[in-house]
Amino acid sequence: MSVIVGVPVERPGAITSTLRRWGIRPRLRNLELLLLLLAAAALTVGWISLASQQAGRVTTGDPSVLMVYVGVLLVIHAAFVITGRRTDQVLLPVTGLLGGLSLLLMARLPQGLATQDLGSITLGLAPLQLFWLGLALAVLAVLAIVVRNDDWLRAYKYTWAAVGIGLLLLVFVLGDPTNGARLSLRIGPIAGQPSELLKVILVVFLAGYLAENRTLLARASTRLGPISVPPLPYLLPMLGMWGIALAVVIVQRDLGAALLFFSVFLTLVYVATRRRAYVILGLALFLAGATALYFLFGHVRTRVDIWLDPYVDPLGSGYQVIHALYSFGRGGILGTGLGAGLPAVSGTPGDLPAIHTDFVFAALAEELGMLGALAILALYGVIAERGLRIAVQAADDFRALLAVGLTMVIVIQAALIMGGNLKLVPLTGITLPFVSYGGSSLLANAIIVGLLLALSDRGVEPPPPPSPRRRFLSRGGSR
Amino acid sequence: MDYFTLTIWLVRIGFVICLYLFFFVLLRALWRDLRATVAASGRSLGRLVVVASPEGMPQAGSSIPLDAITSLGRDVNNSITVDDAFVSAEHAVLTFRGRAWYLEDRGSTNGTYLNGQRIQGVVPLGYGDELQLGQVRLRLERERTS
């Protein structure tokens, strides 16, 4: 692992020796720095491309937004170097590049898509996204540096589950309906989507529960027709999860979140038990639930009908999906170039609804082409690889399951919304992690990557052996 | 094709090249990392970390690599000799069968405990679980690959 884990600083100078006295050992992270610089170079070229296209002459435009963003990334890198944990060196540059692509797109889209008034000045889309990205990266860095112990996650798993269910109920009762989905919770001026946070809490609970009960779940004892299933009491959480997913669809009208919860849950159960029977059972439950919902609820039926044939109502319900498909077609292999895309498709710029949240992938694929779209796919692929590697190397089952679950949340979200944009699966209102506009989604995904980084530190050793005096006292007390 | 169109086309291509340069460096690093891990794997199935050992044998804080069959007890012929007054000569055996670890008590006087509960017969255990023989507490952990 000489590549991923940096080498310690060779010659301790005056500063490093001072730091060492506080128990901090700086550790160079060369790969991370190299990747960050390459990402910054790519983003700068992209920025020049965008600004020149918009101005009609070769110019760098106003690079302040991009410079602030690259500055934030480098500050976080410096913080990682100084604190010297042996965390993963790939996740920060990959996340940073995704956020940077998001920033390029937000600077390119009409700034009026999201605005926030701050006294006399009004912030547009790009500055707002920069603010949220900065906040998200700060959260990520703090978690990656500070979290050295997972007892607070492990020991209180039922408390976390209670918090999650409470959050869900709060949204059920107090939520603001937007686009027919009851997602956001408004407390004073701040609106947030608690279901974003819920998916992190859910993974923490499931990892704790499964790590504790996996050996019981893996043993078959009850026979149900041709397949043998574990003792029935241990199946209850599974049915409970299914119920929660159904409730989210019915009450909250949020298909995406329900699909995400259930697929993350099935993945974790399979990873914990290696029993295919669970997956088959889960898929059967999913099919039964999906069929029932299709016939019972209009909003589910609409989504599926659009997916099957959007051209039935090309100017109404099928409009978004059709125009997303046009975007992919127009992009071709090399793309139209940043700033040269969407307005040409349909008169006014940004008239594809939810272009900055649900359809960012279509927008980027049009302007960067297939090569750009594949690059974005590959970035999520790299996140998946790193997350699963962290899981494989984890010292115990809880950490391994936690890493798998957190990784899967990001990867399944990305897969669901990219598939939805491409009309591969029914479109669900899920965000593309780190690329879509939106504070709650950015913060939740930053928490995930921050925890993954903290989990990747394998320098955390078991507690030190007791000192001779402690040994004397503990005699007789241990039995 | 005028000068501006050509320039902007080159900048666009440059952007794509930069993106893929990032991937080239990234994938090379990931590949090396994977190779290093593969080279380091297959050495051991797991290890026991000694959490507490009042008699000092084995030393608390030390970690012991495990074979597929590891016997524990006070007798020197065991794979791991646990020299503790409350441990029987042939106390317990840890086995790796197929894809999981199992713990079995070998009729010891004071019993073998898994996560604080006395075991009966053969029980499966996962990484992170803690076993106790006499006053000695041990934790099963995955072998470090890095």
PDB file of C-alpha atoms in Angstrom, chain A residues 233-467:
ATOM      1  CA  PRO A 233     -38.475 -13.306  14.568  1.00  0.00           C
ATOM      2  CA  TYR A 234     -35.329 -12.337  12.683  1.00  0.00           C
ATOM      3  CA  LEU A 235     -37.341 -11.724   9.531  1.00  0.00           C
ATOM      4  CA  LEU A 236     -39.399  -9.014  11.206  1.00  0.00           C
ATOM      5  CA  PRO A 237     -36.881  -6.202  10.583  1.00  0.00           C
ATOM      6  CA  MET A 238     -36.982  -7.157   6.923  1.00  0.00           C
ATOM      7  CA  LEU A 239     -40.750  -6.835   6.808  1.00  0.00           C
ATOM      8  CA  GLY A 240     -40.424  -3.620   8.811  1.00  0.00           C
ATOM      9  CA  MET A 241     -38.070  -2.168   6.211  1.00  0.00           C
ATOM     10  CA  TRP A 242     -40.490  -3.154   3.494  1.00  0.00           C
ATOM     11  CA  GLY A 243     -43.256  -1.397   5.402  1.00  0.00           C
ATOM     12  CA  ILE A 244     -41.164   1.759   5.811  1.00  0.00           C
ATOM     13  CA  ALA A 245     -40.413   1.806   2.080  1.00  0.00           C
ATOM     14  CA  LEU A 246     -44.106   1.422   1.265  1.00  0.00           C
ATOM     15  CA  ALA A 247     -45.021   4.156   3.746  1.00  0.00           C
ATOM     16  CA  VAL A 248     -42.492   6.493   2.147  1.00  0.00           C
ATOM     17  CA  VAL A 249     -44.067   5.888  -1.258  1.00  0.00           C
ATOM     18  CA  ILE A 250     -47.644   6.277  -0.093  1.00  0.00           C
ATOM     19  CA  VAL A 251     -47.429   9.106   2.418  1.00  0.00           C
ATOM     20  CA  GLN A 252     -44.384  10.978   1.213  1.00  0.00           C
ATOM     21  CA  ARG A 253     -44.872  10.150  -2.482  1.00  0.00           C
ATOM     22  CA  ASP A 254     -41.118   9.757  -2.793  1.00  0.00           C
ATOM     23  CA  LEU A 255     -40.444   6.785  -5.058  1.00  0.00           C
ATOM     24  CA  GLY A 256     -36.714   7.376  -5.264  1.00  0.00           C
ATOM     25  CA  ALA A 257     -36.056   7.351  -1.528  1.00  0.00           C
ATOM     26  CA  ALA A 258     -38.152   4.206  -1.083  1.00  0.00           C
ATOM     27  CA  LEU A 259     -36.308   2.395  -3.855  1.00  0.00           C
ATOM     28  CA  LEU A 260     -32.974   3.519  -2.420  1.00  0.00           C
ATOM     29  CA  PHE A 261     -33.785   2.415   1.142  1.00  0.00           C
ATOM     30  CA  PHE A 262     -34.958  -0.980   0.053  1.00  0.00           C
ATOM     31  CA  SER A 263     -32.080  -1.739  -2.321  1.00  0.00           C
ATOM     32  CA  VAL A 264     -29.471  -0.624   0.229  1.00  0.00           C
ATOM     33  CA  PHE A 265     -31.189  -2.815   2.797  1.00  0.00           C
ATOM     34  CA  LEU A 266     -31.196  -5.886   0.532  1.00  0.00           C
ATOM     35  CA  THR A 267     -27.545  -5.363  -0.376  1.00  0.00           C
ATOM     36  CA  LEU A 268     -26.564  -5.149   3.283  1.00  0.00           C
ATOM     37  CA  VAL A 269     -28.537  -8.249   4.226  1.00  0.00           C
ATOM     38  CA  TYR A 270     -26.896 -10.172   1.424  1.00  0.00           C
ATOM     39  CA  VAL A 271     -23.412  -8.957   2.339  1.00  0.00           C
ATOM     40  CA  ALA A 272     -23.994  -9.837   5.997  1.00  0.00           C
ATOM     41  CA  THR A 273     -25.466 -13.310   5.490  1.00  0.00           C
ATOM     42  CA  ARG A 274     -24.436 -14.446   1.973  1.00  0.00           C
ATOM     43  CA  ARG A 275     -27.878 -16.004   1.666  1.00  0.00           C
ATOM     44  CA  ARG A 276     -29.497 -15.704  -1.756  1.00  0.00           C
ATOM     45  CA  ALA A 277     -32.847 -16.670  -0.220  1.00  0.00           C
ATOM     46  CA  TYR A 278     -33.048 -13.207   1.338  1.00  0.00           C
ATOM     47  CA  VAL A 279     -32.463 -11.501  -1.965  1.00  0.00           C
ATOM     48  CA  ILE A 280     -35.094 -13.633  -3.684  1.00  0.00           C
ATOM     49  CA  LEU A 281     -37.528 -13.017  -0.839  1.00  0.00           C
ATOM     50  CA  GLY A 282     -36.798  -9.279  -0.941  1.00  0.00           C
ATOM     51  CA  LEU A 283     -37.248  -9.074  -4.692  1.00  0.00           C
ATOM     52  CA  ALA A 284     -40.541 -10.960  -4.412  1.00  0.00           C
ATOM     53  CA  LEU A 285     -41.704  -8.492  -1.747  1.00  0.00           C
ATOM     54  CA  PHE A 286     -40.550  -5.626  -3.968  1.00  0.00           C
ATOM     55  CA  LEU A 287     -42.461  -6.962  -6.987  1.00  0.00           C
ATOM     56  CA  ALA A 288     -45.594  -7.518  -4.931  1.00  0.00           C
ATOM     57  CA  GLY A 289     -45.399  -4.029  -3.436  1.00  0.00           C
ATOM     58  CA  ALA A 290     -44.606  -2.358  -6.757  1.00  0.00           C
ATOM     59  CA  THR A 291     -47.494  -4.060  -8.544  1.00  0.00           C
ATOM     60  CA  ALA A 292     -49.939  -3.150  -5.794  1.00  0.00           C
ATOM     61  CA  LEU A 293     -48.745   0.465  -5.755  1.00  0.00           C
ATOM     62  CA  TYR A 294     -49.009   0.700  -9.546  1.00  0.00           C
ATOM     63  CA  PHE A 295     -52.677  -0.172  -9.462  1.00  0.00           C
ATOM     64  CA  LEU A 296     -53.525   1.741  -6.305  1.00  0.00           C
ATOM     65  CA  PHE A 297     -51.753   5.085  -6.685  1.00  0.00           C
ATOM     66  CA  GLY A 298     -51.876   7.568  -9.527  1.00  0.00           C
ATOM     67  CA  HIS A 299     -48.447   9.083  -8.993  1.00  0.00           C
ATOM     68  CA  VAL A 300     -46.764   5.703  -9.243  1.00  0.00           C
ATOM     69  CA  ARG A 301     -48.724   4.823 -12.376  1.00  0.00           C
ATOM     70  CA  THR A 302     -47.816   8.148 -14.039  1.00  0.00           C
ATOM     71  CA  ARG A 303     -44.113   7.561 -13.453  1.00  0.00           C
ATOM     72  CA  VAL A 304     -44.212   4.080 -14.924  1.00  0.00           C
ATOM     73  CA  ASP A 305     -46.346   5.120 -17.902  1.00  0.00           C
ATOM     74  CA  ILE A 306     -43.924   7.951 -18.742  1.00  0.00           C
ATOM     75  CA  TRP A 307     -41.094   5.479 -18.594  1.00  0.00           C
ATOM     76  CA  LEU A 308     -42.839   2.991 -20.883  1.00  0.00           C
ATOM     77  CA  ASP A 309     -43.807   5.587 -23.500  1.00  0.00           C
ATOM     78  CA  PRO A 310     -43.122   9.296 -22.931  1.00  0.00           C
ATOM     79  CA  TYR A 311     -44.436  10.192 -26.406  1.00  0.00           C
ATOM     80  CA  VAL A 312     -48.051   9.652 -25.333  1.00  0.00           C
ATOM     81  CA  ASP A 313     -48.049  13.146 -23.840  1.00  0.00           C
ATOM     82  CA  PRO A 314     -44.955  14.852 -25.299  1.00  0.00           C
ATOM     83  CA  LEU A 315     -45.796  18.375 -24.105  1.00  0.00           C
ATOM     84  CA  GLY A 316     -47.126  17.389 -20.692  1.00  0.00           C
ATOM     85  CA  SER A 317     -45.940  14.583 -18.474  1.00  0.00           C
ATOM     86  CA  GLY A 318     -43.454  13.165 -20.999  1.00  0.00           C
ATOM     87  CA  TYR A 319     -41.813  16.535 -21.697  1.00  0.00           C
ATOM     88  CA  GLN A 320     -38.864  16.227 -19.300  1.00  0.00           C
ATOM     89  CA  VAL A 321     -37.907  12.713 -20.287  1.00  0.00           C
ATOM     90  CA  ILE A 322     -38.176  13.400 -24.027  1.00  0.00           C
ATOM     91  CA  HIS A 323     -36.020  16.509 -23.775  1.00  0.00           C
ATOM     92  CA  ALA A 324     -33.463  14.655 -21.682  1.00  0.00           C
ATOM     93  CA  LEU A 325     -33.246  12.072 -24.467  1.00  0.00           C
ATOM     94  CA  TYR A 326     -32.814  14.873 -27.046  1.00  0.00           C
ATOM     95  CA  SER A 327     -29.975  16.242 -24.889  1.00  0.00           C
ATOM     96  CA  PHE A 328     -28.116  12.934 -24.942  1.00  0.00           C
ATOM     97  CA  GLY A 329     -28.618  12.715 -28.692  1.00  0.00           C
ATOM     98  CA  ARG A 330     -27.397  16.252 -29.332  1.00  0.00           C
ATOM     99  CA  GLY A 331     -24.345  15.722 -27.184  1.00  0.00           C
ATOM    100  CA  GLY A 332     -22.955  12.922 -29.330  1.00  0.00           C
ATOM    101  CA  ILE A 333     -19.476  11.698 -28.514  1.00  0.00           C
ATOM    102  CA  LEU A 334     -17.613  14.948 -27.866  1.00  0.00           C
ATOM    103  CA  GLY A 335     -20.568  17.060 -26.731  1.00  0.00           C
ATOM    104  CA  THR A 336     -21.617  20.528 -27.807  1.00  0.00           C
ATOM    105  CA  GLY A 337     -19.101  22.177 -25.493  1.00  0.00           C
ATOM    106  CA  LEU A 338     -19.813  23.885 -22.194  1.00  0.00           C
ATOM    107  CA  GLY A 339     -22.202  26.779 -22.676  1.00  0.00           C
ATOM    108  CA  ALA A 340     -23.237  25.747 -26.190  1.00  0.00           C
ATOM    109  CA  GLY A 341     -25.864  23.176 -25.262  1.00  0.00           C
ATOM    110  CA  LEU A 342     -29.359  23.400 -23.976  1.00  0.00           C
ATOM    111  CA  PRO A 343     -30.705  26.746 -25.153  1.00  0.00           C
ATOM    112  CA  ALA A 344     -30.500  25.573 -28.747  1.00  0.00           C
ATOM    113  CA  VAL A 345     -32.726  22.609 -28.007  1.00  0.00           C
ATOM    114  CA  SER A 346     -35.761  24.499 -26.938  1.00  0.00           C
ATOM    115  CA  GLY A 347     -35.868  28.266 -27.239  1.00  0.00           C
ATOM    116  CA  THR A 348     -35.428  29.657 -23.754  1.00  0.00           C
ATOM    117  CA  PRO A 349     -32.463  28.550 -21.672  1.00  0.00           C
ATOM    118  CA  GLY A 350     -33.052  26.156 -18.853  1.00  0.00           C
ATOM    119  CA  ASP A 351     -36.634  25.433 -19.766  1.00  0.00           C
ATOM    120  CA  LEU A 352     -36.176  21.760 -19.002  1.00  0.00           C
ATOM    121  CA  PRO A 353     -37.770  21.647 -15.551  1.00  0.00           C
ATOM    122  CA  ALA A 354     -35.511  20.536 -12.700  1.00  0.00           C
ATOM    123  CA  ILE A 355     -32.437  20.755 -14.952  1.00  0.00           C
ATOM    124  CA  HIS A 356     -30.266  21.730 -11.956  1.00  0.00           C
ATOM    125  CA  THR A 357     -31.456  18.889  -9.719  1.00  0.00           C
ATOM    126  CA  ASP A 358     -32.916  15.810 -11.420  1.00  0.00           C
ATOM    127  CA  PHE A 359     -31.520  16.311 -14.905  1.00  0.00           C
ATOM    128  CA  VAL A 360     -27.942  17.438 -14.263  1.00  0.00           C
ATOM    129  CA  PHE A 361     -26.687  14.266 -15.863  1.00  0.00           C
ATOM    130  CA  ALA A 362     -28.605  14.970 -19.088  1.00  0.00           C
ATOM    131  CA  ALA A 363     -27.301  18.562 -19.113  1.00  0.00           C
ATOM    132  CA  LEU A 364     -23.678  17.492 -18.574  1.00  0.00           C
ATOM    133  CA  ALA A 365     -23.998  14.683 -21.108  1.00  0.00           C
ATOM    134  CA  GLU A 366     -25.183  17.150 -23.731  1.00  0.00           C
ATOM    135  CA  GLU A 367     -22.383  19.624 -23.192  1.00  0.00           C
ATOM    136  CA  LEU A 368     -19.549  17.180 -22.473  1.00  0.00           C
ATOM    137  CA  GLY A 369     -20.790  14.386 -24.716  1.00  0.00           C
ATOM    138  CA  MET A 370     -20.481  10.679 -24.195  1.00  0.00           C
ATOM    139  CA  LEU A 371     -16.864  11.036 -23.100  1.00  0.00           C
ATOM    140  CA  GLY A 372     -17.882  13.399 -20.310  1.00  0.00           C
ATOM    141  CA  ALA A 373     -20.814  11.197 -19.281  1.00  0.00           C
ATOM    142  CA  LEU A 374     -18.543   8.161 -19.123  1.00  0.00           C
ATOM    143  CA  ALA A 375     -16.088  10.151 -17.017  1.00  0.00           C
ATOM    144  CA  ILE A 376     -18.867  10.931 -14.527  1.00  0.00           C
ATOM    145  CA  LEU A 377     -19.892   7.271 -14.460  1.00  0.00           C
ATOM    146  CA  ALA A 378     -16.279   6.303 -13.865  1.00  0.00           C
ATOM    147  CA  LEU A 379     -16.026   8.744 -10.932  1.00  0.00           C
ATOM    148  CA  TYR A 380     -18.888   6.922  -9.197  1.00  0.00           C
ATOM    149  CA  GLY A 381     -17.208   3.646 -10.133  1.00  0.00           C
ATOM    150  CA  VAL A 382     -14.061   4.801  -8.346  1.00  0.00           C
ATOM    151  CA  ILE A 383     -16.089   5.786  -5.262  1.00  0.00           C
ATOM    152  CA  ALA A 384     -17.614   2.295  -5.302  1.00  0.00           C
ATOM    153  CA  GLU A 385     -14.187   0.662  -5.589  1.00  0.00           C
ATOM    154  CA  ARG A 386     -12.706   2.691  -2.737  1.00  0.00           C
ATOM    155  CA  GLY A 387     -15.735   2.166  -0.510  1.00  0.00           C
ATOM    156  CA  LEU A 388     -15.754  -1.584  -1.006  1.00  0.00           C
ATOM    157  CA  ARG A 389     -11.982  -1.741  -0.483  1.00  0.00           C
ATOM    158  CA  ILE A 390     -12.418   0.110   2.800  1.00  0.00           C
ATOM    159  CA  ALA A 391     -15.065  -2.474   3.714  1.00  0.00           C
ATOM    160  CA  VAL A 392     -12.802  -5.407   2.816  1.00  0.00           C
ATOM    161  CA  GLN A 393      -9.981  -4.039   4.932  1.00  0.00           C
ATOM    162  CA  ALA A 394     -12.174  -3.125   7.891  1.00  0.00           C
ATOM    163  CA  ALA A 395     -11.113  -4.717  11.153  1.00  0.00           C
ATOM    164  CA  ASP A 396     -14.552  -5.966  12.153  1.00  0.00           C
ATOM    165  CA  ASP A 397     -18.002  -6.689  10.786  1.00  0.00           C
ATOM    166  CA  PHE A 398     -19.685  -3.485  11.923  1.00  0.00           C
ATOM    167  CA  ARG A 399     -17.188  -1.290  10.120  1.00  0.00           C
ATOM    168  CA  ALA A 400     -17.283  -3.483   7.019  1.00  0.00           C
ATOM    169  CA  LEU A 401     -21.078  -3.373   6.829  1.00  0.00           C
ATOM    170  CA  LEU A 402     -21.100   0.355   7.540  1.00  0.00           C
ATOM    171  CA  ALA A 403     -18.640   1.000   4.708  1.00  0.00           C
ATOM    172  CA  VAL A 404     -20.608  -1.176   2.282  1.00  0.00           C
ATOM    173  CA  GLY A 405     -23.886   0.510   3.184  1.00  0.00           C
ATOM    174  CA  LEU A 406     -22.511   4.052   2.926  1.00  0.00           C
ATOM    175  CA  THR A 407     -20.900   3.296  -0.428  1.00  0.00           C
ATOM    176  CA  MET A 408     -24.068   1.713  -1.733  1.00  0.00           C
ATOM    177  CA  VAL A 409     -26.133   4.779  -0.789  1.00  0.00           C
ATOM    178  CA  ILE A 410     -24.008   6.950  -3.086  1.00  0.00           C
ATOM    179  CA  VAL A 411     -23.700   4.412  -5.890  1.00  0.00           C
ATOM    180  CA  ILE A 412     -27.362   3.362  -5.976  1.00  0.00           C
ATOM    181  CA  GLN A 413     -28.493   6.999  -5.934  1.00  0.00           C
ATOM    182  CA  ALA A 414     -26.239   7.784  -8.864  1.00  0.00           C
ATOM    183  CA  ALA A 415     -27.358   4.679 -10.747  1.00  0.00           C
ATOM    184  CA  LEU A 416     -31.064   5.373 -10.168  1.00  0.00           C
ATOM    185  CA  ILE A 417     -30.985   8.966 -11.339  1.00  0.00           C
ATOM    186  CA  MET A 418     -28.627   8.399 -14.272  1.00  0.00           C
ATOM    187  CA  GLY A 419     -30.791   5.455 -15.361  1.00  0.00           C
ATOM    188  CA  GLY A 420     -33.859   7.664 -14.949  1.00  0.00           C
ATOM    189  CA  ASN A 421     -32.327  10.381 -17.144  1.00  0.00           C
ATOM    190  CA  LEU A 422     -31.569   7.773 -19.798  1.00  0.00           C
ATOM    191  CA  LYS A 423     -35.060   6.213 -19.569  1.00  0.00           C
ATOM    192  CA  LEU A 424     -33.539   2.930 -18.432  1.00  0.00           C
ATOM    193  CA  VAL A 425     -35.612   2.886 -15.232  1.00  0.00           C
ATOM    194  CA  PRO A 426     -38.638   5.002 -14.261  1.00  0.00           C
ATOM    195  CA  LEU A 427     -37.562   8.511 -13.334  1.00  0.00           C
ATOM    196  CA  THR A 428     -37.456   9.145  -9.599  1.00  0.00           C
ATOM    197  CA  GLY A 429     -36.779  12.416  -7.872  1.00  0.00           C
ATOM    198  CA  ILE A 430     -33.343  11.510  -6.563  1.00  0.00           C
ATOM    199  CA  THR A 431     -30.317  13.774  -6.722  1.00  0.00           C
ATOM    200  CA  LEU A 432     -27.034  12.943  -8.410  1.00  0.00           C
ATOM    201  CA  PRO A 433     -24.594  12.896  -5.470  1.00  0.00           C
ATOM    202  CA  PHE A 434     -22.280  15.945  -5.374  1.00  0.00           C
ATOM    203  CA  VAL A 435     -23.470  17.196  -8.769  1.00  0.00           C
ATOM    204  CA  SER A 436     -27.115  18.153  -8.278  1.00  0.00           C
ATOM    205  CA  TYR A 437     -27.970  21.510  -6.758  1.00  0.00           C
ATOM    206  CA  GLY A 438     -29.257  21.295  -3.196  1.00  0.00           C
ATOM    207  CA  GLY A 439     -27.931  21.747   0.294  1.00  0.00           C
ATOM    208  CA  SER A 440     -29.458  18.731   2.065  1.00  0.00           C
ATOM    209  CA  SER A 441     -28.263  16.277  -0.546  1.00  0.00           C
ATOM    210  CA  LEU A 442     -24.728  17.724  -0.598  1.00  0.00           C
ATOM    211  CA  LEU A 443     -24.470  17.679   3.191  1.00  0.00           C
ATOM    212  CA  ALA A 444     -25.782  14.126   3.529  1.00  0.00           C
ATOM    213  CA  ASN A 445     -23.404  12.808   0.877  1.00  0.00           C
ATOM    214  CA  ALA A 446     -20.521  14.712   2.455  1.00  0.00           C
ATOM    215  CA  ILE A 447     -21.298  13.011   5.778  1.00  0.00           C
ATOM    216  CA  ILE A 448     -21.131   9.676   3.955  1.00  0.00           C
ATOM    217  CA  VAL A 449     -17.748  10.343   2.359  1.00  0.00           C
ATOM    218  CA  GLY A 450     -16.435  11.831   5.605  1.00  0.00           C
ATOM    219  CA  LEU A 451     -17.389   8.669   7.502  1.00  0.00           C
ATOM    220  CA  LEU A 452     -15.863   6.495   4.768  1.00  0.00           C
ATOM    221  CA  LEU A 453     -12.617   8.444   5.075  1.00  0.00           C
ATOM    222  CA  ALA A 454     -12.639   8.031   8.850  1.00  0.00           C
ATOM    223  CA  LEU A 455     -13.296   4.294   8.463  1.00  0.00           C
ATOM    224  CA  SER A 456     -10.433   3.967   5.990  1.00  0.00           C
ATOM    225  CA  ASP A 457      -7.905   4.900   8.678  1.00  0.00           C
ATOM    226  CA  ARG A 458      -6.412   1.600   9.713  1.00  0.00           C
ATOM    227  CA  GLY A 459      -3.991   3.192  12.104  1.00  0.00           C
ATOM    228  CA  VAL A 460      -6.520   2.834  14.918  1.00  0.00           C
ATOM    229  CA  GLU A 461      -5.157  -0.007  17.000  1.00  0.00           C
ATOM    230  CA  PRO A 462      -6.839  -2.000  19.751  1.00  0.00           C
ATOM    231  CA  PRO A 463      -6.562  -0.416  23.190  1.00  0.00           C
ATOM    232  CA  PRO A 464      -2.992  -0.480  24.602  1.00  0.00           C
ATOM    233  CA  PRO A 465      -2.066  -3.194  27.096  1.00  0.00           C
ATOM    234  CA  PRO A 466      -2.821  -2.280  30.678  1.00  0.00           C
ATOM    235  CA  SER A 467       0.092  -0.863  32.639  1.00  0.00           C
TER     236      SER A 467
END
